[in-house]
PDB file of C-alpha atoms and ligand atoms in Angstrom:
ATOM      1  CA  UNK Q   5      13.674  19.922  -3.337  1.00 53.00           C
ATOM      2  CA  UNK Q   6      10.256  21.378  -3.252  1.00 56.00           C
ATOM      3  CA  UNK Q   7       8.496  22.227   0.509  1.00 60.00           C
ATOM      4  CA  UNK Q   8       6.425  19.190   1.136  1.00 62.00           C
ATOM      5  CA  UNK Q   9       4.330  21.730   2.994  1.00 59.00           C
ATOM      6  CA  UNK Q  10       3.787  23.899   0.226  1.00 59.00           C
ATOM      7  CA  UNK Q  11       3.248  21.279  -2.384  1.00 60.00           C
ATOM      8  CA  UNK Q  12       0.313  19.864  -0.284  1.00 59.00           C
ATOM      9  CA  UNK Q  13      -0.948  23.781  -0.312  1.00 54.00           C
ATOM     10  CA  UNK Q  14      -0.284  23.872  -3.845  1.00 55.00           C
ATOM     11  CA  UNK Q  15      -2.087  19.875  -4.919  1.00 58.00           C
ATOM     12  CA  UNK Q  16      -5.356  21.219  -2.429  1.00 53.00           C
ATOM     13  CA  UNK Q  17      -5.242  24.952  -4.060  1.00 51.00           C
ATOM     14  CA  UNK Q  18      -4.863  24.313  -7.545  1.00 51.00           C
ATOM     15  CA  UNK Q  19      -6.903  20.932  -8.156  1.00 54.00           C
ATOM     16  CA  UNK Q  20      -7.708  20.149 -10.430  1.00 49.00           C
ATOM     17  CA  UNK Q  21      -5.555  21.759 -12.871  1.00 58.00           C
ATOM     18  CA  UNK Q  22      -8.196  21.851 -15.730  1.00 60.00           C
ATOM     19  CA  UNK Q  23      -9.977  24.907 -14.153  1.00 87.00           C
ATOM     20  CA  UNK Q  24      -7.141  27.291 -14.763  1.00 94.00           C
ATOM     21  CA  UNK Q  25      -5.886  28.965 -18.095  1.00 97.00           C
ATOM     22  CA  UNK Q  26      -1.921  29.150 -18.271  1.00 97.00           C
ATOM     23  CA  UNK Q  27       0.199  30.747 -20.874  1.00 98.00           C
ATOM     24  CA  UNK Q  28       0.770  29.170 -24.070  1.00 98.00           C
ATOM     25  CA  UNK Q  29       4.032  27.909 -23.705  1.00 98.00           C
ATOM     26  CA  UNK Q  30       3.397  24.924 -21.025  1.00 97.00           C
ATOM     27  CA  UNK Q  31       4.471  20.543 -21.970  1.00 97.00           C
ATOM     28  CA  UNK Q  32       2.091  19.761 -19.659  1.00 94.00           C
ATOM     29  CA  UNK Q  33       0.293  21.268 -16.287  1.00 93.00           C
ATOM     30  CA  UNK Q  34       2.122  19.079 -13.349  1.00 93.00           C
ATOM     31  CA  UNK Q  35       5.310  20.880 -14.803  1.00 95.00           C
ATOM     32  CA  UNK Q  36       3.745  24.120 -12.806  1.00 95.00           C
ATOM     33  CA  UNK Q  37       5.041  22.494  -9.898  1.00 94.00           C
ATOM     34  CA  UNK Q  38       8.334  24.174 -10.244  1.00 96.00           C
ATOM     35  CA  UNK Q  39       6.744  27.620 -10.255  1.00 96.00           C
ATOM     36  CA  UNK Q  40       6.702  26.697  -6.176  1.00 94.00           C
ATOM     37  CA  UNK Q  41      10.235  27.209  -6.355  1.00 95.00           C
ATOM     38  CA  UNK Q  42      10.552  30.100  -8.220  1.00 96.00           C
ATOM     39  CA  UNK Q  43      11.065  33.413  -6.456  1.00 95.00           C
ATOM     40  CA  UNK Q  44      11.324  36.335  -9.181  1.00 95.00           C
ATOM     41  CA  UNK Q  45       7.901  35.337 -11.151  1.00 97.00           C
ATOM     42  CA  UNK Q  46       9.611  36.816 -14.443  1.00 98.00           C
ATOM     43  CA  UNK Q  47       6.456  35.739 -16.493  1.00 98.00           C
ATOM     44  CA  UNK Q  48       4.657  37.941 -14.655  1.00 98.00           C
ATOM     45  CA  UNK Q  49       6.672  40.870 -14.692  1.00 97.00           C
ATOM     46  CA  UNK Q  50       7.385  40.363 -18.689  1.00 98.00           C
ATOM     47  CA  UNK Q  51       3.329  39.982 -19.380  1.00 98.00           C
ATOM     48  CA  UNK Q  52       3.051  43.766 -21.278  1.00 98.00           C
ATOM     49  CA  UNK Q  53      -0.749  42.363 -21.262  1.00 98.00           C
ATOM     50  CA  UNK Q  54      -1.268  42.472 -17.882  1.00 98.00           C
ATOM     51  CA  UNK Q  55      -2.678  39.181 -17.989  1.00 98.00           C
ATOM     52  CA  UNK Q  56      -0.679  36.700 -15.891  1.00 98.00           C
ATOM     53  CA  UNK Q  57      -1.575  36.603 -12.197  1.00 97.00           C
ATOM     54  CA  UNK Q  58       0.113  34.372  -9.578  1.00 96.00           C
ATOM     55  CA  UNK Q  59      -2.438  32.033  -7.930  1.00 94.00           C
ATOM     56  CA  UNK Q  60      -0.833  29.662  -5.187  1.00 92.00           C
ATOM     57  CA  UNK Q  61       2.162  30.184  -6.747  1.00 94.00           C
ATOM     58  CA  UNK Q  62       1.678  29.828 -10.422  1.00 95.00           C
ATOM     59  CA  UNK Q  63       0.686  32.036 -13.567  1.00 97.00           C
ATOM     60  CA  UNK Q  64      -2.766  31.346 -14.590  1.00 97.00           C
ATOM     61  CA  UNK Q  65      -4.360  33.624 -17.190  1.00 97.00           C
ATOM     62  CA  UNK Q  66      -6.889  36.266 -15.785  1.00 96.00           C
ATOM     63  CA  UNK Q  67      -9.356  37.768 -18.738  1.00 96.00           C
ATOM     64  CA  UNK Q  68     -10.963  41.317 -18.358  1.00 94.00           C
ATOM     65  CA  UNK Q  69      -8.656  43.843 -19.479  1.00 93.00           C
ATOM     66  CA  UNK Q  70      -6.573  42.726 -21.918  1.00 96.00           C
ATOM     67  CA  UNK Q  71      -5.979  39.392 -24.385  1.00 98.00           C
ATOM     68  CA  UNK Q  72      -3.116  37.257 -25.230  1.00 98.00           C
ATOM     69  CA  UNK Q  73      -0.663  38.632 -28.085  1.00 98.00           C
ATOM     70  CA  UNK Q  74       1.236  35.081 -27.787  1.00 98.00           C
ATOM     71  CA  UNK Q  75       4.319  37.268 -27.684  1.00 98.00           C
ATOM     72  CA  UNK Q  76       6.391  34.874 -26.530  1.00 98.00           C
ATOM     73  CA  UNK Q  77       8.129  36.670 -23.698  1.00 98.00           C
ATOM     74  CA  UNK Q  78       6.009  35.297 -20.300  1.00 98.00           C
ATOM     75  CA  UNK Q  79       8.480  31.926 -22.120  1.00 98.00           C
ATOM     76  CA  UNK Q  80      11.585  33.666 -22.954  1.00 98.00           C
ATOM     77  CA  UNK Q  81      11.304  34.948 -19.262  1.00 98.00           C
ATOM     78  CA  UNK Q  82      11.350  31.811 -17.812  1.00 98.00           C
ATOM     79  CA  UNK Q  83      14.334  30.489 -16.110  1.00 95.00           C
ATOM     80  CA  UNK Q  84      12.718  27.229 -15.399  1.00 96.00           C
ATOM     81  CA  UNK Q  85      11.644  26.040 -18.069  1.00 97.00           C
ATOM     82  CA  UNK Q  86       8.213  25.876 -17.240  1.00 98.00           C
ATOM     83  CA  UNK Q  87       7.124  28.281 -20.105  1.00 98.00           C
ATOM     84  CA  UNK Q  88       9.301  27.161 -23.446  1.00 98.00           C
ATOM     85  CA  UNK Q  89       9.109  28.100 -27.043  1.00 98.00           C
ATOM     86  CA  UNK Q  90       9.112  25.263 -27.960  1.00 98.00           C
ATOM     87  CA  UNK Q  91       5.655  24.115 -26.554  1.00 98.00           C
ATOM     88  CA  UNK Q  92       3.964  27.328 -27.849  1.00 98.00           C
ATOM     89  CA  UNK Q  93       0.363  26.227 -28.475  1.00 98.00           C
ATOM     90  CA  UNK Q  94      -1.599  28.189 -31.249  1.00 98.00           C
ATOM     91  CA  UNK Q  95      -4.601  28.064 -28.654  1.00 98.00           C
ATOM     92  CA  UNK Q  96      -4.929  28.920 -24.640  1.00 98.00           C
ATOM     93  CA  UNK Q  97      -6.422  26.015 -22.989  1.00 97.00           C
ATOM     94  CA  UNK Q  98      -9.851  27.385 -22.671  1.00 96.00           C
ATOM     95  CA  UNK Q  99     -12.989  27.218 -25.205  1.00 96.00           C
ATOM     96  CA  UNK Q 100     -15.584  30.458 -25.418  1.00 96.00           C
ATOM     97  CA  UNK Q 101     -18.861  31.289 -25.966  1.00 97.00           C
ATOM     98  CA  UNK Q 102     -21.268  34.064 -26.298  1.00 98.00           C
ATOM     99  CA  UNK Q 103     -23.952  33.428 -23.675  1.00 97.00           C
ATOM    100  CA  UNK Q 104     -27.131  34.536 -26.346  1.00 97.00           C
ATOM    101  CA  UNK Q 105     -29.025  35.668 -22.738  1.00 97.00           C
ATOM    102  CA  UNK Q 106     -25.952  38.378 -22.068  1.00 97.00           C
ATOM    103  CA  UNK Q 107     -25.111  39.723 -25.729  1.00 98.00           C
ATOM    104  CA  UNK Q 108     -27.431  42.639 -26.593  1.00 98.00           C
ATOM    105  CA  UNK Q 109     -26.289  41.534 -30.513  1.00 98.00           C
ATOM    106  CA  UNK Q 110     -28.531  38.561 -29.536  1.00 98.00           C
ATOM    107  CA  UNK Q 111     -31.016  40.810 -28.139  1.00 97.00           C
ATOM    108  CA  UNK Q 112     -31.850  42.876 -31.258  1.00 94.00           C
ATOM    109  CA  UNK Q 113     -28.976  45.925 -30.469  1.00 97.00           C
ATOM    110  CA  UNK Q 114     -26.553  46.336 -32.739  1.00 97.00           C
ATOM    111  CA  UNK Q 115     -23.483  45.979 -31.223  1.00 98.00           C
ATOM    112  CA  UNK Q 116     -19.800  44.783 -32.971  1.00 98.00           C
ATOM    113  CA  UNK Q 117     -17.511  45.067 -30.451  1.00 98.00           C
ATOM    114  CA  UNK Q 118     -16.243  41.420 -29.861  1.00 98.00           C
ATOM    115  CA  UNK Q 119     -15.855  41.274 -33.837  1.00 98.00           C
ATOM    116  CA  UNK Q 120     -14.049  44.430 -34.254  1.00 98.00           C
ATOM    117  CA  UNK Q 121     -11.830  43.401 -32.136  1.00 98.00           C
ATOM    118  CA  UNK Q 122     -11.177  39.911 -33.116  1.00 98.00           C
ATOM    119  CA  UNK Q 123      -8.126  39.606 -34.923  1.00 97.00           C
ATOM    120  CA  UNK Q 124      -8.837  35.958 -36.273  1.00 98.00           C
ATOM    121  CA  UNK Q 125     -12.005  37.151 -37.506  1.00 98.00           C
ATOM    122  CA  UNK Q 126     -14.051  34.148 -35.620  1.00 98.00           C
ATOM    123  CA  UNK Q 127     -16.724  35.529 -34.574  1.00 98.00           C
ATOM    124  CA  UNK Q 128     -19.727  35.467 -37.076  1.00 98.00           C
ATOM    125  CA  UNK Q 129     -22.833  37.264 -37.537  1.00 97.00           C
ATOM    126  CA  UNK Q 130     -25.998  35.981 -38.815  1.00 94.00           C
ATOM    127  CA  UNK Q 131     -26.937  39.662 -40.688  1.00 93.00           C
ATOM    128  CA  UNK Q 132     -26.373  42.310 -38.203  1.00 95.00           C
ATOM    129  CA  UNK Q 133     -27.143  39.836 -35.007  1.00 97.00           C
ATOM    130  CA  UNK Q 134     -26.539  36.843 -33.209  1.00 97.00           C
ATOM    131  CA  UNK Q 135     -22.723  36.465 -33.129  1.00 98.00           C
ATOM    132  CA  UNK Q 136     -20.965  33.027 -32.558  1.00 98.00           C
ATOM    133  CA  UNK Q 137     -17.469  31.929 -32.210  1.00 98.00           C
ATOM    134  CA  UNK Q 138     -15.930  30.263 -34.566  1.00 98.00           C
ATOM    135  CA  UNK Q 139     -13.741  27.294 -32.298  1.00 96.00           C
ATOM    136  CA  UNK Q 140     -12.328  26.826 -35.505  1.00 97.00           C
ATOM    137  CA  UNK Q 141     -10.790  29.951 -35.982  1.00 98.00           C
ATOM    138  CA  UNK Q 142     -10.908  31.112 -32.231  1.00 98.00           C
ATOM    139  CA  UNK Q 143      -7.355  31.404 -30.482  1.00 98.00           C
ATOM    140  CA  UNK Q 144      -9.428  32.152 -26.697  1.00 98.00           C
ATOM    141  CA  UNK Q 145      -6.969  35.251 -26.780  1.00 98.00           C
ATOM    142  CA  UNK Q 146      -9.673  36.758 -24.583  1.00 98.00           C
ATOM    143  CA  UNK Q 147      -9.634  40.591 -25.977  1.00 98.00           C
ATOM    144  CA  UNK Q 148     -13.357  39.991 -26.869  1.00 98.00           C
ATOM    145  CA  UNK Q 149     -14.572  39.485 -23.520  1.00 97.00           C
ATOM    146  CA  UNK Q 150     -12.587  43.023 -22.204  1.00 95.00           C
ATOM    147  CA  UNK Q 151     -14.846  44.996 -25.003  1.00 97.00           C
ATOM    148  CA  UNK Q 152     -18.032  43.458 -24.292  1.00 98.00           C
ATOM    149  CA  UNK Q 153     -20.316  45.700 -22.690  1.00 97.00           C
ATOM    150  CA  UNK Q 154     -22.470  42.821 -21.076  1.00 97.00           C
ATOM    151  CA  UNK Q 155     -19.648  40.278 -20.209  1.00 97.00           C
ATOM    152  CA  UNK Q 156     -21.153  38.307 -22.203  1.00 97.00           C
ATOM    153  CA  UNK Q 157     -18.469  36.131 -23.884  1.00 97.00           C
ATOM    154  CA  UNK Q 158     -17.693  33.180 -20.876  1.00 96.00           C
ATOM    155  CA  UNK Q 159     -14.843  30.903 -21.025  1.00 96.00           C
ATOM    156  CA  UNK Q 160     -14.246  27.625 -19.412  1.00 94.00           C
ATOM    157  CA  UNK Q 161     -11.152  25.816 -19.288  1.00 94.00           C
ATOM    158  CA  UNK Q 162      -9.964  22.923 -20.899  1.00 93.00           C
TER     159      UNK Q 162
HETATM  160  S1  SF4 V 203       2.372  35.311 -24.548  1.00 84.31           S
HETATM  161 FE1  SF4 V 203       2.697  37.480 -24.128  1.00 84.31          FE
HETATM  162  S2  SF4 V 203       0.634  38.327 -23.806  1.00 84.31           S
HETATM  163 FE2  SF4 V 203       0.476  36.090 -23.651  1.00 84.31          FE
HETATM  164  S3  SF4 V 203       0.674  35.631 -21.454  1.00 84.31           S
HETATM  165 FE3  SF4 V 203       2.736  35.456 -22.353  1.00 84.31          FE
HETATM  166  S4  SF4 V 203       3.654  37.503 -22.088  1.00 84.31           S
HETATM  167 FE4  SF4 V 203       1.428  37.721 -21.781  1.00 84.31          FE
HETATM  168  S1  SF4 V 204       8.913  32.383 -14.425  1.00 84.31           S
HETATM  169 FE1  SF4 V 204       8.559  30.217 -14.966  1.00 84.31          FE
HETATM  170  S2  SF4 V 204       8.978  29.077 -13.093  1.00 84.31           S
HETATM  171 FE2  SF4 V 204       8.682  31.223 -12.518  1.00 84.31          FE
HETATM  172  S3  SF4 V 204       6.515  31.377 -11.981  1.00 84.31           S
HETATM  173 FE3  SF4 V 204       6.718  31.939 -14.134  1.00 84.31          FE
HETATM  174  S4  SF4 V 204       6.355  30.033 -15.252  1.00 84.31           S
HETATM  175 FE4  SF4 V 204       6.786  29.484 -13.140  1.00 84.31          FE
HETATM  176  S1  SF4 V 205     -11.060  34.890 -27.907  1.00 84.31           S
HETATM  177 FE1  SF4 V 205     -11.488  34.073 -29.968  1.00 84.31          FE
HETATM  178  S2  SF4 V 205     -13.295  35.195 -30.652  1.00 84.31           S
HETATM  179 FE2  SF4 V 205     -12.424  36.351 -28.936  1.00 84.31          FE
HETATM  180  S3  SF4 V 205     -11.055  37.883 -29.872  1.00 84.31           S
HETATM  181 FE3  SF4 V 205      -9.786  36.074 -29.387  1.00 84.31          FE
HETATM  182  S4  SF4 V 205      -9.798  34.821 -31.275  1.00 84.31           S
HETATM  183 FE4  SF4 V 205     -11.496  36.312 -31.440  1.00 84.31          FE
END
């Protein structure tokens, strides 16, 4: 039986859920809920990333330094089946963009970092500036925003 006092901390902390990015391996966000419950935090401990952070009790995804391998062990870690294999999503639950204003690339400096990185090989160039992301192709790993110089690749959750 979950606290009643901490799942009122929890409901005013983390709503709404839609502004957070989990790891891939979630049915759907309420089930984060449990994570109240659970002491050892294995997902964070098995993130070789770096990238999960406890906030009010459950992982949420933290860009900067490192991306998302979708390795699978944050979900083989899990021993309450909050994280599963079987839900692994081919996409974290966020959408990015280059902010044209930020990216030098758009600002007539050459500059390839987010595309040398980019494993997926979404992110285009129109000649040798003004990079986009391809949603198509685009995972939201995150490893382009911990190269760019200018933080200019923003994310928002979905
Ligand atoms: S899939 Fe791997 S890299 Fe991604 S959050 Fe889980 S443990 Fe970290
Ligand atoms: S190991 Fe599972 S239950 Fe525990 S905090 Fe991580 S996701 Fe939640
Ligand atoms: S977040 Fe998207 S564009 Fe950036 S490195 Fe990952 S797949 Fe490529």
């Amino acid at each position: 039986m979950i606290d009643k006092s901490k799942r009122n901390l929890f409901r005013r902390a983390s709503s709404p859920f839609k502004s957070y990015v989990y790891p891939p391996y979630f049915e759907k966000k309420e089930d984060f809920l449990k994570c109240i419950e659970c002491e050892n935090k294995d997902c964070l401990i098995s993130c070789n990333e770096k990238i999960i952070q406890i906030e009010n009790e459950i992982p949420i995804i933290k860009f900067g330094i490192n991306g998302c391998t979708f390795c699978d062990e944050c979900a083989k870690a899990c021993s309450k089946d909050v994280l599963k294999l079987e839900n692994k999503k081919a996409k974290l639950n966020c959408e990015m963009i280059i902010n044209p204003k930020k990216c030098i690339a758009w600002n007539q400096t050459i500059c390839f970092s987010c595309q040398d990185i980019c494993e997926e090989f979404a992110i285009i160039y129109n000649g040798m500036f003004n990079p986009v992301i391809d949603e198509e192709k685009c995972t939201s790993c995150g490893f382009c925003i911990s190269v760019c110089p200018t933080n200019a690749i923003e994310w928002k959750a979905i």
